[in-house]
Coordinates of C-alpha atoms and ligand atoms in Angstrom, one line a residue:
X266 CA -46.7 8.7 47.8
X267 CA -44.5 6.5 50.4
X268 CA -45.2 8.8 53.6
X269 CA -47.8 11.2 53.4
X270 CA -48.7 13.7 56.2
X271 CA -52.5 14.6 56.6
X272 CA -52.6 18.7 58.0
X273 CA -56.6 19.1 59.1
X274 CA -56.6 15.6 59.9
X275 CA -59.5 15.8 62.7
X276 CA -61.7 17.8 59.7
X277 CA -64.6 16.9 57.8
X278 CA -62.5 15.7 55.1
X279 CA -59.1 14.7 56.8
X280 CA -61.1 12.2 58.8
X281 CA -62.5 10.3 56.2
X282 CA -59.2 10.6 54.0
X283 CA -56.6 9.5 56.7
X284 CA -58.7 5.8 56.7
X285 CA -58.5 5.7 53.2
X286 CA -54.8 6.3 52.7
X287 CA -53.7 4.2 55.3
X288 CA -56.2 1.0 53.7
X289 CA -53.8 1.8 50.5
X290 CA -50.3 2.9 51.2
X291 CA -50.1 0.9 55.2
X292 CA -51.3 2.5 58.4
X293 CA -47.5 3.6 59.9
X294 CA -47.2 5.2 56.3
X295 CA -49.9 8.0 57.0
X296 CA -49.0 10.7 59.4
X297 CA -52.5 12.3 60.9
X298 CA -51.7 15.9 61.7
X299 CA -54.2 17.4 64.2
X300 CA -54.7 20.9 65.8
X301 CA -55.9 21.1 68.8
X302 CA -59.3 19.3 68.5
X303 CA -58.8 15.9 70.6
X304 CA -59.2 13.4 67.7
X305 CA -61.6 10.1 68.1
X306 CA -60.6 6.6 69.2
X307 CA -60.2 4.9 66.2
X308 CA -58.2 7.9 64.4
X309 CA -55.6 7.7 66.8
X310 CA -55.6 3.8 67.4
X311 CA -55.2 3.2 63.4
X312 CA -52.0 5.1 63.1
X313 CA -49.4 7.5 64.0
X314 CA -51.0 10.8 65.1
X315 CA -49.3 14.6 65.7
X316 CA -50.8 17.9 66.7
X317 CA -49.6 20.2 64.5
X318 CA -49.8 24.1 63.8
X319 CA -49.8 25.2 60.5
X320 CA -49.2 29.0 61.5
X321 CA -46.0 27.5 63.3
X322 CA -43.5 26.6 60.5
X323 CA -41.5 24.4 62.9
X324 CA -44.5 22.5 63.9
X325 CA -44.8 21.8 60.1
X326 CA -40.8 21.1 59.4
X327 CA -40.6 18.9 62.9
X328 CA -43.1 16.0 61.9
X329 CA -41.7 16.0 57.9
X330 CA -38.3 15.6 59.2
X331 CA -39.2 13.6 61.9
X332 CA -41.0 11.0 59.6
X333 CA -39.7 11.3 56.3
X334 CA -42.8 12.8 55.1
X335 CA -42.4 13.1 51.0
X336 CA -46.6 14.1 50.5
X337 CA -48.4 16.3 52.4
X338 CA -52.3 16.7 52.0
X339 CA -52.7 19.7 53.6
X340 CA -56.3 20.2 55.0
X341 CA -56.1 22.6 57.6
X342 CA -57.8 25.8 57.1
X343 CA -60.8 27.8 58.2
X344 CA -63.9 27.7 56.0
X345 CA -66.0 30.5 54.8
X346 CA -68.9 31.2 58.0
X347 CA -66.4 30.9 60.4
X348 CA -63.7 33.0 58.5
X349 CA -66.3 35.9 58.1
X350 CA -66.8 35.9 62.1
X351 CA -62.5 36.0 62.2
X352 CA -61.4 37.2 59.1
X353 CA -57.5 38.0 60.5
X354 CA -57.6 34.4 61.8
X355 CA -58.5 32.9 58.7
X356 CA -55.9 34.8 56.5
X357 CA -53.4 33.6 58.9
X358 CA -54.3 30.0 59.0
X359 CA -55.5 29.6 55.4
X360 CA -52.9 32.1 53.7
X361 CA -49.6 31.7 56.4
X362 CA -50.2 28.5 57.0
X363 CA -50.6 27.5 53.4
X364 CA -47.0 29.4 52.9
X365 CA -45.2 27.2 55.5
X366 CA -46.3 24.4 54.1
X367 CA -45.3 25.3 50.6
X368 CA -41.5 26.3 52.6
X369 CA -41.2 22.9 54.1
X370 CA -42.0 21.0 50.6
X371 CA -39.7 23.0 49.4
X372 CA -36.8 22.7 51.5
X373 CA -38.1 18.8 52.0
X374 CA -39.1 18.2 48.4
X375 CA -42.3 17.1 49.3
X376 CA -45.4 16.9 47.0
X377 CA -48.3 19.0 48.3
X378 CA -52.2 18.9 47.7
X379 CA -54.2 21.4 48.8
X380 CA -57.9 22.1 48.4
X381 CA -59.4 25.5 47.4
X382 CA -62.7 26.3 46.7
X383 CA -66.1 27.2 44.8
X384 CA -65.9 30.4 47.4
X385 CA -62.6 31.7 45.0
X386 CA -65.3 33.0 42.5
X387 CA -67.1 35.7 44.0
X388 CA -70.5 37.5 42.7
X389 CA -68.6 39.4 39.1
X390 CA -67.7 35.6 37.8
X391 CA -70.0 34.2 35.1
X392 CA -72.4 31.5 37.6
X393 CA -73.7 28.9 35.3
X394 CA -70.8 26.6 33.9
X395 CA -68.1 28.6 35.7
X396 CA -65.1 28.1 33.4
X397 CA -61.9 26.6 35.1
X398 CA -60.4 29.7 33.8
X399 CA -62.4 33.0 34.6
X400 CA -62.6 35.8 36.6
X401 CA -61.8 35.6 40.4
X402 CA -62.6 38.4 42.7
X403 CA -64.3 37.3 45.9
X404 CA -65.6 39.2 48.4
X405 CA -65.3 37.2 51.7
X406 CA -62.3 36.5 53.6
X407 CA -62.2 32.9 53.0
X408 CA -62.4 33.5 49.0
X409 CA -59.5 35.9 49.0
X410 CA -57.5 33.4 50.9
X411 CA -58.0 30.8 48.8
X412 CA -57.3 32.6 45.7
X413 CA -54.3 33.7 47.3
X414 CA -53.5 30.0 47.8
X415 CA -54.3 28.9 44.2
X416 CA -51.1 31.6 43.0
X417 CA -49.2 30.7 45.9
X418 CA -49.4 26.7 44.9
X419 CA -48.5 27.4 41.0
X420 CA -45.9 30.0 42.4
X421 CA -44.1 27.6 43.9
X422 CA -44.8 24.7 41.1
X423 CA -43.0 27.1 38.6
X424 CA -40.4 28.9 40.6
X425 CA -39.1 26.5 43.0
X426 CA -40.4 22.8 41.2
X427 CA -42.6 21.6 43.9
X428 CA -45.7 19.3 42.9
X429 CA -48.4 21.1 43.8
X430 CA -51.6 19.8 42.9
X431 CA -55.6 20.8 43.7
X432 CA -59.4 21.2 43.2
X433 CA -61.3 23.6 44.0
X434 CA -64.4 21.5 45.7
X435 CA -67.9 22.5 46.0
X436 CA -69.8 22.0 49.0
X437 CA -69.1 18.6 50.4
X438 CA -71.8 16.1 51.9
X439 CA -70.3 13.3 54.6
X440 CA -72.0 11.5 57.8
X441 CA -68.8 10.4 59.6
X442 CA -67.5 13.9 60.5
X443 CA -69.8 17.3 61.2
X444 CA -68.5 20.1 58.8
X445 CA -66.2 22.7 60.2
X446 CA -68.1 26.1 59.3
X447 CA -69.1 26.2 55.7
X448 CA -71.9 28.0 54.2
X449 CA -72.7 25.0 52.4
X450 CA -73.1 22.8 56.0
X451 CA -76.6 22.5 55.5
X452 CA -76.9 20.4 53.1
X453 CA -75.1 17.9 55.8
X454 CA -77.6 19.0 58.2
X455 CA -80.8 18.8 56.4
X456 CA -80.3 14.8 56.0
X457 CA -79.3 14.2 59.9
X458 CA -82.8 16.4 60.7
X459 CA -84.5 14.3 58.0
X460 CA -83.6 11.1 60.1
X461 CA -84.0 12.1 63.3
X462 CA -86.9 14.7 63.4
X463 CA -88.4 14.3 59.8
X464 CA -88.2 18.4 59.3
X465 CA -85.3 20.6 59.0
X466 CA -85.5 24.6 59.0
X467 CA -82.7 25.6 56.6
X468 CA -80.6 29.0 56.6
X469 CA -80.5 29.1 52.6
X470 CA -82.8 30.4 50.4
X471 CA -85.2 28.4 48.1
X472 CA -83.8 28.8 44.8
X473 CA -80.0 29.0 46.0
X474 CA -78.3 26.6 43.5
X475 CA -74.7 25.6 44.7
X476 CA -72.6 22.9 43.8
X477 CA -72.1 19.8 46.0
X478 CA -70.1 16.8 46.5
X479 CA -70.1 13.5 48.4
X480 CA -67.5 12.8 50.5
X481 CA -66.0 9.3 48.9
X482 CA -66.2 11.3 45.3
X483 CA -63.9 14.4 46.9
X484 CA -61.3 11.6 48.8
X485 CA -61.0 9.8 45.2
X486 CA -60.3 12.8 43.7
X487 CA -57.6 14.3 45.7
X488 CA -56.4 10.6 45.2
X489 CA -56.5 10.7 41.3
X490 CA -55.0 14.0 41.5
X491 CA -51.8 13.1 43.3
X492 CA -51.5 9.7 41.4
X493 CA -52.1 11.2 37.7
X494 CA -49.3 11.7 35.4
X495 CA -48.0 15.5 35.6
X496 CA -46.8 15.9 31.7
X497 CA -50.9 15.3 31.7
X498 CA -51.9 18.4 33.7
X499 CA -51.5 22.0 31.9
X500 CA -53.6 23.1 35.2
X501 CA -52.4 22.4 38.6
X502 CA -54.0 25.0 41.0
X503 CA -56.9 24.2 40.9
X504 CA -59.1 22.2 38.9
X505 CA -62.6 22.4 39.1
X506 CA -64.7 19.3 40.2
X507 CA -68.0 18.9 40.9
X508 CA -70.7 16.3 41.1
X509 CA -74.0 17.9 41.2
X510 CA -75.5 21.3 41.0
X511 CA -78.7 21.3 44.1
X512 CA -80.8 23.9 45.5
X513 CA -82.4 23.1 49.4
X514 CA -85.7 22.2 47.9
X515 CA -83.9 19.9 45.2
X516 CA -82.0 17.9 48.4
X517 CA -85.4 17.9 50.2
X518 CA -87.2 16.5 47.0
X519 CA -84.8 13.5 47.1
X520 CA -85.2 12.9 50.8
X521 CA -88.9 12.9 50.9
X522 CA -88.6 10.0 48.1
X523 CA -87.4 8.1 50.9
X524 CA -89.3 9.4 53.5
X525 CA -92.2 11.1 52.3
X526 CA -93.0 12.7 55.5
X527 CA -90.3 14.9 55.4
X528 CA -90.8 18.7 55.7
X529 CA -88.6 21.8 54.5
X530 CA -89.3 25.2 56.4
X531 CA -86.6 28.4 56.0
X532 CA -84.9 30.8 58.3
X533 CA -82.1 32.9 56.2
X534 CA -79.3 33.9 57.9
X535 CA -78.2 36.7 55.9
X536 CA -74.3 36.1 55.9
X537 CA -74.3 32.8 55.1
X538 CA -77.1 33.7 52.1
X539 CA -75.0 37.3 50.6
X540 CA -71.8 34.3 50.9
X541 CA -74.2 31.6 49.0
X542 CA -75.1 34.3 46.6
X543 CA -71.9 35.4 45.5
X544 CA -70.9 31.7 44.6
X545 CA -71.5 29.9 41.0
X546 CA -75.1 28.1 40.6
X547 CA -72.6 25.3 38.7
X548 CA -69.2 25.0 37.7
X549 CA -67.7 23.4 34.4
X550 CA -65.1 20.6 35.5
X551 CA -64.2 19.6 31.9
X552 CA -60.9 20.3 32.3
X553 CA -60.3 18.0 35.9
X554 CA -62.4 15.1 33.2
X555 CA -60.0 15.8 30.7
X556 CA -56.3 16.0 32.0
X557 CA -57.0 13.7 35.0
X558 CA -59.8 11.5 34.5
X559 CA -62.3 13.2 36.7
X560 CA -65.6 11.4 37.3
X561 CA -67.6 11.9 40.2
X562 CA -69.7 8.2 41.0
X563 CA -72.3 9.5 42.7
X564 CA -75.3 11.9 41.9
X565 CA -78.0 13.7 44.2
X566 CA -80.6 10.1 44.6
X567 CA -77.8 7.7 44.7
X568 CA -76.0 10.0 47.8
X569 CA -79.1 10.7 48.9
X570 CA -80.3 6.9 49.7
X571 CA -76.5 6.3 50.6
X572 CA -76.4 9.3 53.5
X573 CA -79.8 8.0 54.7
X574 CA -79.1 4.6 55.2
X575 CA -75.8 5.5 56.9
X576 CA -77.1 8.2 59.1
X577 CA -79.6 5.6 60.4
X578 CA -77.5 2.6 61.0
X579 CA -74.8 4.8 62.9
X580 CA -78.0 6.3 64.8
X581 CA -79.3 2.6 65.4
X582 CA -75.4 1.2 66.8
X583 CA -75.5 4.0 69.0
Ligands
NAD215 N1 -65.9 20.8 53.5 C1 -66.2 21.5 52.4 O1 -67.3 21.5 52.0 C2 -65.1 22.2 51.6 C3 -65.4 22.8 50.4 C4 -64.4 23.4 49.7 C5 -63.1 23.4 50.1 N2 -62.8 22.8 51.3 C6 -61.4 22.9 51.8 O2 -60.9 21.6 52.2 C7 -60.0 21.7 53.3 C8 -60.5 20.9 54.5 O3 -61.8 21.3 54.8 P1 -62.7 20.5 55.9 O4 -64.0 20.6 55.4 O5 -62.1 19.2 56.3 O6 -62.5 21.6 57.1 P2 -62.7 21.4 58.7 O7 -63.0 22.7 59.2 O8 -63.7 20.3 58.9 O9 -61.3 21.0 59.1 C9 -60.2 21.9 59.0 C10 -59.2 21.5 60.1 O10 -58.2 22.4 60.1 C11 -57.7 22.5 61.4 N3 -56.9 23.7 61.7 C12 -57.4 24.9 62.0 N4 -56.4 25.8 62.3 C13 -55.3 25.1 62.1 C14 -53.9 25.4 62.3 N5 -53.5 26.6 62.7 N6 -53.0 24.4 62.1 C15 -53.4 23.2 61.7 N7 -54.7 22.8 61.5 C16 -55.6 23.8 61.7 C17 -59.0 22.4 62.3 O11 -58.6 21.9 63.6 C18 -59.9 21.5 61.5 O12 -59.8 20.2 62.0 C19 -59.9 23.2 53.6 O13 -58.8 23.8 52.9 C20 -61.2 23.8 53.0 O14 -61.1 25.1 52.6 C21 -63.7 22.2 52.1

């Protein structure tokens, strides 16, 4: 990694990787790669920043050339509640995107990571300890994009050489940046209403075990990814990781050890539940801990205290 572009830079997870890169590899080294969405202050003022659109190969091709891009971390997509309400837009961003970036690394022999999903398993795939290895027949939009993806990455890896590399992350839990249409964005939402008005109504039923992430754990390991040594990885698209398996009324168990008050109600919203339901309760990531080193550093109490604390000193700057 000398000059790595960021695609989905403005994202929940772009923003908080771009920062992180930059503190490593130098801030004129790290391309952000934006679409539309006006990005904040401090993105743009810590480093060079393009908008970009991944449908748009020569949007893609222009900023590699441009700045002798050799990695690209390619983030832009749309996630699963928002594909559902725009399914033709999602294939196109998330599937014809995903292909001109692959067609630029290949032409530019550039290393690619890009992340798929938990939502590639769909309701026929064994749930508990979903094998790296197993079936894959989703039933939303999203899902079938991202599998898509996951052949289109090793397609490429075997056919043409390029170094494709990803995870498929669970639902990811951050405080810098609001999520971009998950089915899993409660579980960011829950802790900003637990700060603010000490009660949260949640769209999830009790009982609906998913697997989640925090944000510092999914950045170090799309790091570890790209940095491990390839004659190490007999996988490559994608490696399951996860961190923790949590139901709402597990996450609102750990908030109310710090603030007792704290009250869970439910509303479901039915898409977002039949998209919840047809995901794994928990995923087996032995093979991510065994050809790369995968270990996530953080569990539900320890992200738990760390979101709180967080959400309240940004609250109190404000
Ligand atoms: N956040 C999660 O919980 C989660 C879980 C599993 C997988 N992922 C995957 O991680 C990646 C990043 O997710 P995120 O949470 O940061 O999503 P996000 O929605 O927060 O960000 C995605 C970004 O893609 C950009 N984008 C949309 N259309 C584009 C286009 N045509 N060209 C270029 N950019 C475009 C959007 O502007 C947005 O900023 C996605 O591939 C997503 O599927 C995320």
């Amino acid at each position: 990694m000398e000059k790595v572009m960021v695609t989905g830079a403005v994202g929940q997870i772009g923003s908080e990787l771009i920062p992180v890169l930059r503190k490593r590899l130098g801030a004129e080294k790290v391309i952000a790669a934006g679409h539309i969405k006006k990005p904040e202050k401090t993105l743009l003022e810590s480093g060079p920043f393009q908008f970009i659109d991944c449908t748009d190969i020569n949007t893609v091709a222009e900023v590699v050339r441009r700045h002798n891009v050799d990695t690209i971390y390619h983030l832009g997509a749309v996630l699963s509640a928002s594909g559902e309400k725009a399914p033709q837009l999602c294939w196109n961003v998330n599937v014809k995107g995903l292909y001109n970036v692959l067609e630029v690394a290949r032409q530019y022999h550039c290393s690619v990571f890009t992340p798929s999903s938990i939502g590639t398993f769909g309701p026929a795939t064994p749930k508990i300890k979903t094998p790296q290895d197993t079936l894959q027949r989703p039933d939303t939009i999203y899902g079938v994009s991202k599998v898509a993806g996951e052949l289109l990455c090793d397609y490429y890896h075997r056919r043409f050489g390029v170094d494709t590399r990803g995870v498929r992350y669970p639902g990811l839990i951050s405080y810098k940046t609001a999520p971009g249409g998950g089915t899993t964005d409660y579980a960011v939402e829950i802790y900003f209403e637990a700060v603010q008005h000490k009660k949260y109504t949640c769209y999830l039923k009790k009982g609906t075990f998913l697997d989640m992430m925090y944000m510092p754990d999914a950045i170090n390991a799309a790091i570890n990814l790209m940095e491990a040594d390839p004659s190490c990885l007999k996988h490559r698209n994608s490696f399951n990781v996860t961190a923790m398996s949590v139901a709402p009324e597990t996450i609102a168990a750990a908030i109310k050890k710090v603030i007792p008050e704290f009250e869970l109600n439910f509303e479901i919203d039915p898409l977002r539940q039949a998209i919840a339901d047809s995901w794994p309760d928990s995923i087996d990531d032995s093979a991510a801990q065994k050809e790369w080193g995968w270990r996530p550093g953080y569990d539900l109490e320890s992200m738990t205290k760390d979101v709180l604390k967080n959400i309240r000193v940004n609250l109190e700057s404000k």
